[in-house]
XYZ file of C-alpha atoms in Angstrom:
497
model
C 177.009 69.927 -74.265
C 176.069 73.031 -72.803
C 178.022 72.535 -69.756
C 181.627 72.288 -71.721
C 180.305 75.054 -74.175
C 180.386 77.585 -70.532
C 183.670 76.047 -69.702
C 185.400 76.708 -73.406
C 184.049 80.773 -72.967
C 185.111 80.719 -69.315
C 188.347 79.781 -70.826
C 188.746 81.997 -73.850
C 187.445 84.806 -70.951
C 190.543 84.243 -68.897
C 193.650 86.690 -68.952
C 195.821 85.717 -71.692
C 198.741 85.174 -69.403
C 196.754 82.816 -66.854
C 194.604 81.101 -70.226
C 198.051 79.700 -71.427
C 199.422 78.564 -68.164
C 195.769 76.930 -67.824
C 196.156 74.707 -70.465
C 199.598 73.685 -69.701
C 198.524 72.490 -66.367
C 195.655 71.236 -67.233
C 197.412 68.408 -69.493
C 198.551 65.908 -67.119
C 194.664 65.356 -66.389
C 193.546 64.092 -69.651
C 196.728 61.459 -69.481
C 195.125 58.014 -70.022
C 194.824 55.394 -67.592
C 197.174 52.746 -69.923
C 199.994 54.903 -68.096
C 199.912 53.648 -65.109
C 201.626 49.878 -66.664
C 204.190 52.314 -67.005
C 204.526 54.625 -63.849
C 202.704 51.712 -61.370
C 203.627 48.210 -63.238
C 202.964 46.205 -59.591
C 198.886 47.520 -59.426
C 196.406 47.510 -58.462
C 195.355 49.808 -61.061
C 192.051 51.740 -60.611
C 188.579 52.010 -61.432
C 186.857 55.324 -62.067
C 183.877 56.605 -60.110
C 181.878 59.644 -60.873
C 180.477 60.005 -57.350
C 177.342 62.316 -57.088
C 178.047 65.487 -55.111
C 176.149 68.717 -53.604
C 174.624 70.938 -56.246
C 174.588 69.103 -58.810
C 177.982 68.302 -59.164
C 179.717 65.093 -59.831
C 183.190 63.890 -58.051
C 186.058 61.300 -60.407
C 187.130 58.733 -57.655
C 190.021 57.044 -58.355
C 189.054 53.691 -56.585
C 192.346 50.997 -55.961
C 190.875 47.944 -54.211
C 193.127 45.346 -53.100
C 194.563 41.821 -54.943
C 193.940 40.191 -51.535
C 193.230 40.654 -48.063
C 195.809 41.898 -45.624
C 195.367 40.626 -42.063
C 195.700 42.884 -39.360
C 193.714 41.167 -36.661
C 193.989 37.467 -35.177
C 191.131 35.363 -37.430
C 190.399 37.639 -40.682
C 190.778 34.686 -42.607
C 187.933 32.714 -40.150
C 186.033 35.334 -40.065
C 185.448 36.333 -43.939
C 185.530 32.139 -44.291
C 182.212 31.785 -42.051
C 180.371 35.419 -43.664
C 181.818 35.093 -47.145
C 182.355 39.098 -46.719
C 185.662 41.370 -47.060
C 185.593 44.256 -44.423
C 188.501 46.724 -46.450
C 189.597 48.816 -45.133
C 189.917 52.373 -46.704
C 192.522 55.007 -47.331
C 191.122 58.427 -48.282
C 193.702 60.106 -50.850
C 194.287 63.995 -51.836
C 197.121 64.642 -54.384
C 198.980 67.662 -54.518
C 199.466 70.202 -57.308
C 198.522 73.981 -55.257
C 195.247 73.657 -55.617
C 195.986 74.711 -59.687
C 196.979 71.264 -61.301
C 197.504 68.075 -60.446
C 195.662 64.357 -61.000
C 195.225 60.926 -58.726
C 197.299 59.789 -61.730
C 200.432 60.954 -59.956
C 199.227 59.637 -56.435
C 199.007 56.026 -58.395
C 202.273 54.123 -57.639
C 201.492 55.334 -54.324
C 197.767 54.184 -53.634
C 198.466 50.928 -55.130
C 201.157 50.472 -52.988
C 198.885 51.286 -49.896
C 196.247 49.185 -51.636
C 198.762 46.426 -51.611
C 200.442 45.947 -48.386
C 197.599 46.820 -46.429
C 194.548 45.415 -47.873
C 193.096 48.347 -48.377
C 190.497 50.421 -50.711
C 192.396 53.317 -51.678
C 190.226 56.055 -53.355
C 191.984 58.800 -54.703
C 189.688 62.191 -55.358
C 190.017 64.449 -58.561
C 188.838 67.325 -56.762
C 188.202 71.104 -58.186
C 190.603 73.529 -58.580
C 191.221 76.741 -60.034
C 190.861 78.708 -62.142
C 187.334 77.311 -63.539
C 186.934 76.257 -59.491
C 187.019 78.356 -56.239
C 188.053 78.002 -52.416
C 186.531 76.012 -50.913
C 184.978 73.508 -53.865
C 188.217 71.399 -53.144
C 187.266 71.012 -49.387
C 183.658 70.220 -50.331
C 184.652 67.813 -52.748
C 186.623 66.226 -50.016
C 183.560 66.002 -47.266
C 181.691 64.479 -49.670
C 183.838 61.797 -50.391
C 184.859 61.030 -46.905
C 180.872 61.379 -46.087
C 180.193 58.952 -49.603
C 182.615 56.693 -47.206
C 181.573 57.036 -43.542
C 177.889 56.475 -44.530
C 177.926 52.238 -43.745
C 174.167 51.998 -43.940
C 174.208 53.557 -47.772
C 170.972 56.108 -46.757
C 172.555 59.235 -49.265
C 173.037 58.604 -52.646
C 176.619 58.944 -53.035
C 177.201 56.284 -49.828
C 175.272 53.562 -51.773
C 176.565 54.249 -55.007
C 179.891 53.787 -54.272
C 179.821 50.684 -52.374
C 177.660 50.015 -55.328
C 180.341 50.339 -57.745
C 182.702 49.021 -55.610
C 180.904 45.816 -55.383
C 180.139 45.875 -58.630
C 183.826 45.839 -59.483
C 184.657 43.255 -57.171
C 182.429 40.799 -58.453
C 183.477 41.210 -62.210
C 187.133 40.441 -61.289
C 186.329 37.511 -59.197
C 183.929 36.259 -61.845
C 186.709 36.848 -64.609
C 189.611 34.833 -62.204
C 187.397 31.787 -61.389
C 186.435 31.772 -65.260
C 189.734 31.494 -66.399
C 190.993 29.017 -63.807
C 188.000 26.705 -65.373
C 189.126 26.976 -68.375
C 192.554 26.349 -67.385
C 194.368 22.141 -68.392
C 195.614 22.332 -65.121
C 193.690 24.200 -63.065
C 195.329 26.105 -60.144
C 194.346 26.522 -56.324
C 192.427 29.610 -55.665
C 193.198 32.027 -53.430
C 190.694 31.715 -50.246
C 189.111 35.237 -50.469
C 188.487 34.716 -54.101
C 186.882 31.093 -53.018
C 184.850 32.124 -50.457
C 183.773 35.893 -50.629
C 180.864 36.830 -52.363
C 181.050 40.240 -50.552
C 182.886 42.894 -50.099
C 182.299 46.156 -48.060
C 183.939 49.531 -47.029
C 185.046 49.448 -43.506
C 185.555 53.078 -41.842
C 186.815 51.830 -38.660
C 189.958 51.215 -40.396
C 190.103 54.538 -41.933
C 193.289 56.338 -43.218
C 192.949 60.147 -44.515
C 196.360 61.189 -46.390
C 197.388 64.283 -48.538
C 200.431 65.500 -50.070
C 201.185 69.384 -50.585
C 198.076 71.168 -51.093
C 196.171 67.372 -50.418
C 198.001 67.548 -47.346
C 196.080 70.660 -46.454
C 192.362 69.046 -47.331
C 193.703 66.164 -45.354
C 194.146 68.089 -42.533
C 191.016 70.165 -42.978
C 188.828 66.800 -42.360
C 190.224 66.282 -38.802
C 189.407 69.619 -37.847
C 186.535 72.032 -36.955
C 186.679 75.560 -37.978
C 185.567 77.661 -35.901
C 183.066 80.860 -36.821
C 185.676 83.585 -38.949
C 183.516 86.839 -39.607
C 186.304 88.760 -37.864
C 189.390 87.670 -40.566
C 186.706 88.143 -43.526
C 185.376 91.696 -43.190
C 186.619 94.989 -41.800
C 184.611 96.263 -39.149
C 182.667 98.486 -41.055
C 181.841 95.479 -43.464
C 180.953 93.795 -40.123
C 178.613 96.252 -38.887
C 176.582 96.861 -42.272
C 175.930 92.988 -43.706
C 176.852 91.116 -39.966
C 173.972 88.592 -41.398
C 174.760 88.191 -44.766
C 178.451 87.680 -45.186
C 181.287 88.693 -46.800
C 180.360 90.204 -49.932
C 180.735 89.091 -53.874
C 183.717 91.411 -54.197
C 185.720 89.959 -51.072
C 185.813 86.943 -52.367
C 185.941 86.949 -56.085
C 189.470 87.277 -57.951
C 189.822 89.614 -59.850
C 192.118 87.023 -62.154
C 188.783 85.867 -63.474
C 186.140 86.947 -66.019
C 183.047 88.242 -64.877
C 180.695 85.004 -65.814
C 182.494 83.364 -63.189
C 180.181 83.214 -60.092
C 181.427 84.397 -57.119
C 182.136 81.785 -54.177
C 179.646 80.829 -52.259
C 181.229 80.513 -48.667
C 179.417 78.524 -45.923
C 177.999 80.898 -43.136
C 181.349 82.358 -41.540
C 179.050 82.949 -38.683
C 178.794 79.657 -37.861
C 181.597 76.721 -37.290
C 182.487 74.704 -40.122
C 182.636 71.107 -37.962
C 184.442 68.102 -39.454
C 181.723 65.368 -40.496
C 184.187 62.649 -38.649
C 182.253 60.696 -35.921
C 183.078 61.809 -32.217
C 185.891 59.863 -30.634
C 183.558 59.001 -28.462
C 181.674 56.723 -31.201
C 184.529 55.643 -32.899
C 187.569 55.887 -30.340
C 190.281 53.687 -33.244
C 193.298 55.586 -34.285
C 192.867 57.396 -37.444
C 196.219 57.782 -39.492
C 196.408 61.156 -40.979
C 199.393 61.172 -43.229
C 200.232 64.754 -44.239
C 203.183 65.405 -46.274
C 204.798 68.507 -46.678
C 201.025 69.931 -46.513
C 200.652 73.530 -46.843
C 199.700 74.677 -43.697
C 199.554 78.949 -43.727
C 198.285 80.249 -47.366
C 198.559 83.931 -46.209
C 201.355 84.550 -48.421
C 202.262 83.229 -51.701
C 204.923 80.473 -52.402
C 207.391 83.553 -53.763
C 206.871 85.504 -50.438
C 207.758 82.493 -47.937
C 210.705 82.939 -45.473
C 213.222 80.728 -46.755
C 215.817 81.276 -44.201
C 217.434 78.869 -42.084
C 215.610 78.361 -39.376
C 216.250 79.530 -36.494
C 216.832 83.014 -38.023
C 213.490 82.693 -39.644
C 211.636 83.146 -36.444
C 213.970 85.682 -35.258
C 211.780 89.063 -35.765
C 215.822 91.398 -34.822
C 217.558 89.634 -38.364
C 217.182 92.484 -40.366
C 219.284 90.722 -42.900
C 217.020 91.027 -45.860
C 216.531 87.793 -48.425
C 217.012 87.651 -51.798
C 214.169 88.802 -53.423
C 212.351 86.149 -56.087
C 209.789 86.663 -58.861
C 206.061 85.247 -58.892
C 206.191 81.498 -60.406
C 203.715 79.077 -61.616
C 201.720 79.019 -58.153
C 202.326 82.960 -56.984
C 200.508 83.721 -60.501
C 198.090 80.933 -60.774
C 197.152 80.523 -57.163
C 194.799 84.028 -56.623
C 192.411 82.369 -59.186
C 191.391 79.528 -56.823
C 191.993 81.200 -53.578
C 191.235 84.808 -53.314
C 193.865 87.037 -51.238
C 190.749 88.040 -48.726
C 190.456 84.324 -48.052
C 194.175 82.586 -47.187
C 193.401 83.210 -43.912
C 190.167 81.607 -43.412
C 190.635 78.586 -41.529
C 189.807 76.456 -44.015
C 192.678 77.808 -46.021
C 195.198 78.104 -43.598
C 194.619 75.340 -41.031
C 197.582 75.489 -39.898
C 196.190 78.681 -38.331
C 193.388 76.505 -36.143
C 193.520 75.546 -32.279
C 195.324 72.177 -32.250
C 192.110 71.720 -29.855
C 190.040 72.265 -32.286
C 191.525 69.028 -34.032
C 189.887 65.650 -34.146
C 191.388 63.604 -31.038
C 191.583 60.145 -32.366
C 193.617 61.237 -34.864
C 197.553 59.981 -35.077
C 199.363 62.364 -37.581
C 202.307 61.133 -39.272
C 203.806 64.959 -41.017
C 206.765 64.828 -43.715
C 209.039 67.506 -43.859
C 212.018 67.820 -46.691
C 214.160 70.015 -46.193
C 214.414 72.055 -49.346
C 210.661 73.400 -49.213
C 209.493 76.793 -49.509
C 206.798 75.353 -46.593
C 209.711 74.011 -44.074
C 209.256 77.783 -42.139
C 205.527 77.374 -41.633
C 205.593 73.005 -40.875
C 207.908 73.808 -37.615
C 206.240 76.799 -36.173
C 203.057 74.206 -36.790
C 204.720 71.749 -34.789
C 205.857 73.398 -32.314
C 202.437 74.807 -31.743
C 200.973 71.310 -31.859
C 203.796 70.189 -29.164
C 203.001 73.000 -26.743
C 198.888 72.069 -27.019
C 200.138 68.507 -26.253
C 200.921 66.596 -29.398
C 203.923 64.699 -29.113
C 205.421 61.645 -30.947
C 209.328 60.882 -32.199
C 210.892 62.557 -34.701
C 212.856 61.345 -37.019
C 216.034 63.932 -38.020
C 217.954 61.692 -40.962
C 220.772 63.459 -39.996
C 223.292 60.718 -39.360
C 223.198 62.240 -35.247
C 223.400 59.131 -32.681
C 220.276 57.137 -31.702
C 217.692 58.897 -34.030
C 214.722 57.733 -34.620
C 214.644 54.878 -36.902
C 210.955 54.205 -37.135
C 211.144 51.595 -34.895
C 214.306 52.567 -31.907
C 216.075 55.452 -30.931
C 214.154 58.942 -30.564
C 214.713 61.123 -27.929
C 212.503 61.082 -25.029
C 209.009 62.666 -25.368
C 205.615 63.444 -23.012
C 203.763 60.569 -23.121
C 199.626 61.544 -23.164
C 196.791 59.887 -23.671
C 194.685 62.295 -24.836
C 194.989 62.394 -28.235
C 196.889 60.346 -31.254
C 199.874 61.970 -31.350
C 202.456 63.538 -34.128
C 205.206 62.033 -35.266
C 207.624 63.851 -37.458
C 209.926 62.547 -40.306
C 212.694 65.017 -41.458
C 213.894 63.785 -44.973
C 217.015 66.063 -44.953
C 218.391 67.124 -48.926
C 214.911 66.359 -49.839
C 212.758 68.491 -52.518
C 208.943 69.382 -52.325
C 207.361 66.641 -54.252
C 209.699 63.991 -54.145
C 208.066 61.171 -52.773
C 205.933 61.799 -56.495
C 208.111 62.521 -58.764
C 208.965 59.340 -60.908
C 212.638 57.563 -60.529
C 214.227 59.404 -63.420
C 213.868 62.403 -61.524
C 214.920 61.818 -58.611
C 218.758 61.055 -57.416
C 220.052 57.815 -55.422
C 219.726 60.008 -51.939
C 215.969 60.343 -52.538
C 215.040 57.377 -54.325
C 216.164 55.986 -50.552
C 214.571 58.630 -48.294
C 211.567 57.901 -50.393
C 211.624 53.761 -49.738
C 212.263 54.654 -45.641
C 209.420 57.282 -45.371
C 206.880 54.943 -47.031
C 208.457 51.589 -44.733
C 207.219 53.479 -41.784
C 204.077 55.141 -43.210
C 202.910 51.800 -43.790
C 203.873 50.999 -40.546
C 202.776 53.549 -38.784
C 198.898 52.780 -40.034
C 199.112 49.448 -38.985
C 200.067 50.829 -35.854
C 197.590 53.508 -35.032
C 194.468 50.842 -36.596
C 195.281 48.430 -33.807
C 194.834 50.813 -30.882
C 191.945 52.802 -29.575
C 191.617 56.220 -27.760
C 190.919 56.060 -24.219
C 187.798 57.613 -23.797
C 187.018 58.291 -19.438
C 183.507 57.681 -18.614
C 182.325 60.743 -18.270
C 182.914 61.893 -21.346
C 180.814 58.491 -23.596
C 178.085 61.231 -23.810
C 178.158 63.740 -26.788
C 180.756 66.110 -26.161
C 179.580 69.239 -28.223
C 182.348 71.939 -27.116
C 181.803 75.577 -28.459
C 184.271 76.410 -30.837
C 185.588 80.207 -30.288
C 185.647 82.759 -32.965
C 189.251 82.743 -34.872
C 190.654 86.624 -34.743
C 194.028 86.760 -37.159
C 195.837 89.901 -37.477
C 195.049 91.457 -40.914
C 198.379 92.483 -41.636
C 201.025 89.129 -41.618
C 203.303 90.787 -39.136
C 206.043 87.714 -39.299
C 205.246 83.987 -38.060
C 203.498 83.689 -35.132
C 202.275 80.990 -33.146
């Protein structure tokens, strides 16, 4: 009860222009699950798990259990019959919303589709957002959810609790199905997995991480190791005075927030912040990393981002001014989660991190709609990745001859076996967020593009799970590469590599 009172007291301490917007954008988080019978009629529908997290926090997970297995490898059905165990792939998903709004409920049609078509348990994370929480709260929640998935032995409370809840839900559903069948006058033949399988086990060997918009930022964060970043958080004077203490609370505290809000506690910026994923040497199977119009560079607010058609936006001698834009919802509310001083932090702007620090067995699928304020930074990141040896098919979708359609076509690209590659899927004449909009809010063209991109998404994941990253014998041991400190100019002087 005291927690609710503190939240209310904190809310009424917000500036009025922040408070009413906060109340408005929080509404989707209170929509009942029953709405999914309308928005996602095919199912499966999720059940909720309140996962224990660090510092006494609790993370709400929306867990979608597949209705039936989808055999991606040979003899999986025989293995289930012999062992009574169903090893299910896992998709970890993060919704969008600029870190100030959004809910896993908006992900339900996508999550249900992934669960049905891949036979996977899909876990959509209701991570902490502003203005009630500040960066890097969402990253910490994502790491804790991923850690619970990777904890195959149930050593941690979170890992054990997640597996217990998934097993409990499956047991209830299986028992109810068998019971209903016994009561029928004309009994039906039950599916083999209901008849034979008593145990359901999460299989992180077949793991996929996906995210939309801000969720794409989080998804990429799960696959990168961030270097020390003290230089980008403090001025030279501050560094000389407090080199061991980290940035001051004033530097990491949004001026928009009430005084009773505790300042952000960052991980030690003098130390690297590695990914919690196991190294490819230990788990070489490719991990699909699905990035739908991700936020890669947070240094500019949405209304400050360049919107000129490429390549003019990248030309330093282009003096033609853009029309000024007024700050919108995300420009006004965004700083309540991510203070200006921290926008250059490598975990806030993962697109600034050296591609060498990205998990090598990540197979990246990047979806880029044309009408998006993030388009320019995305193109810069793709060029940066290509220059670092991350290549793959590119789909333009503009009607050009021999365009890549997910099966055939496409321009030749360098073949490498040192990483999982980067496939880029352009969606012409589509808006940011179009894949998650309800049908009533999208036109015929966007609906068609959504169907095409999701079909390719499913095939991309299946293909990635069947492959492994070649590991040279000399690299079979631990590969503890030192992460060099990240240094970025303090003034934004245009888009740079």
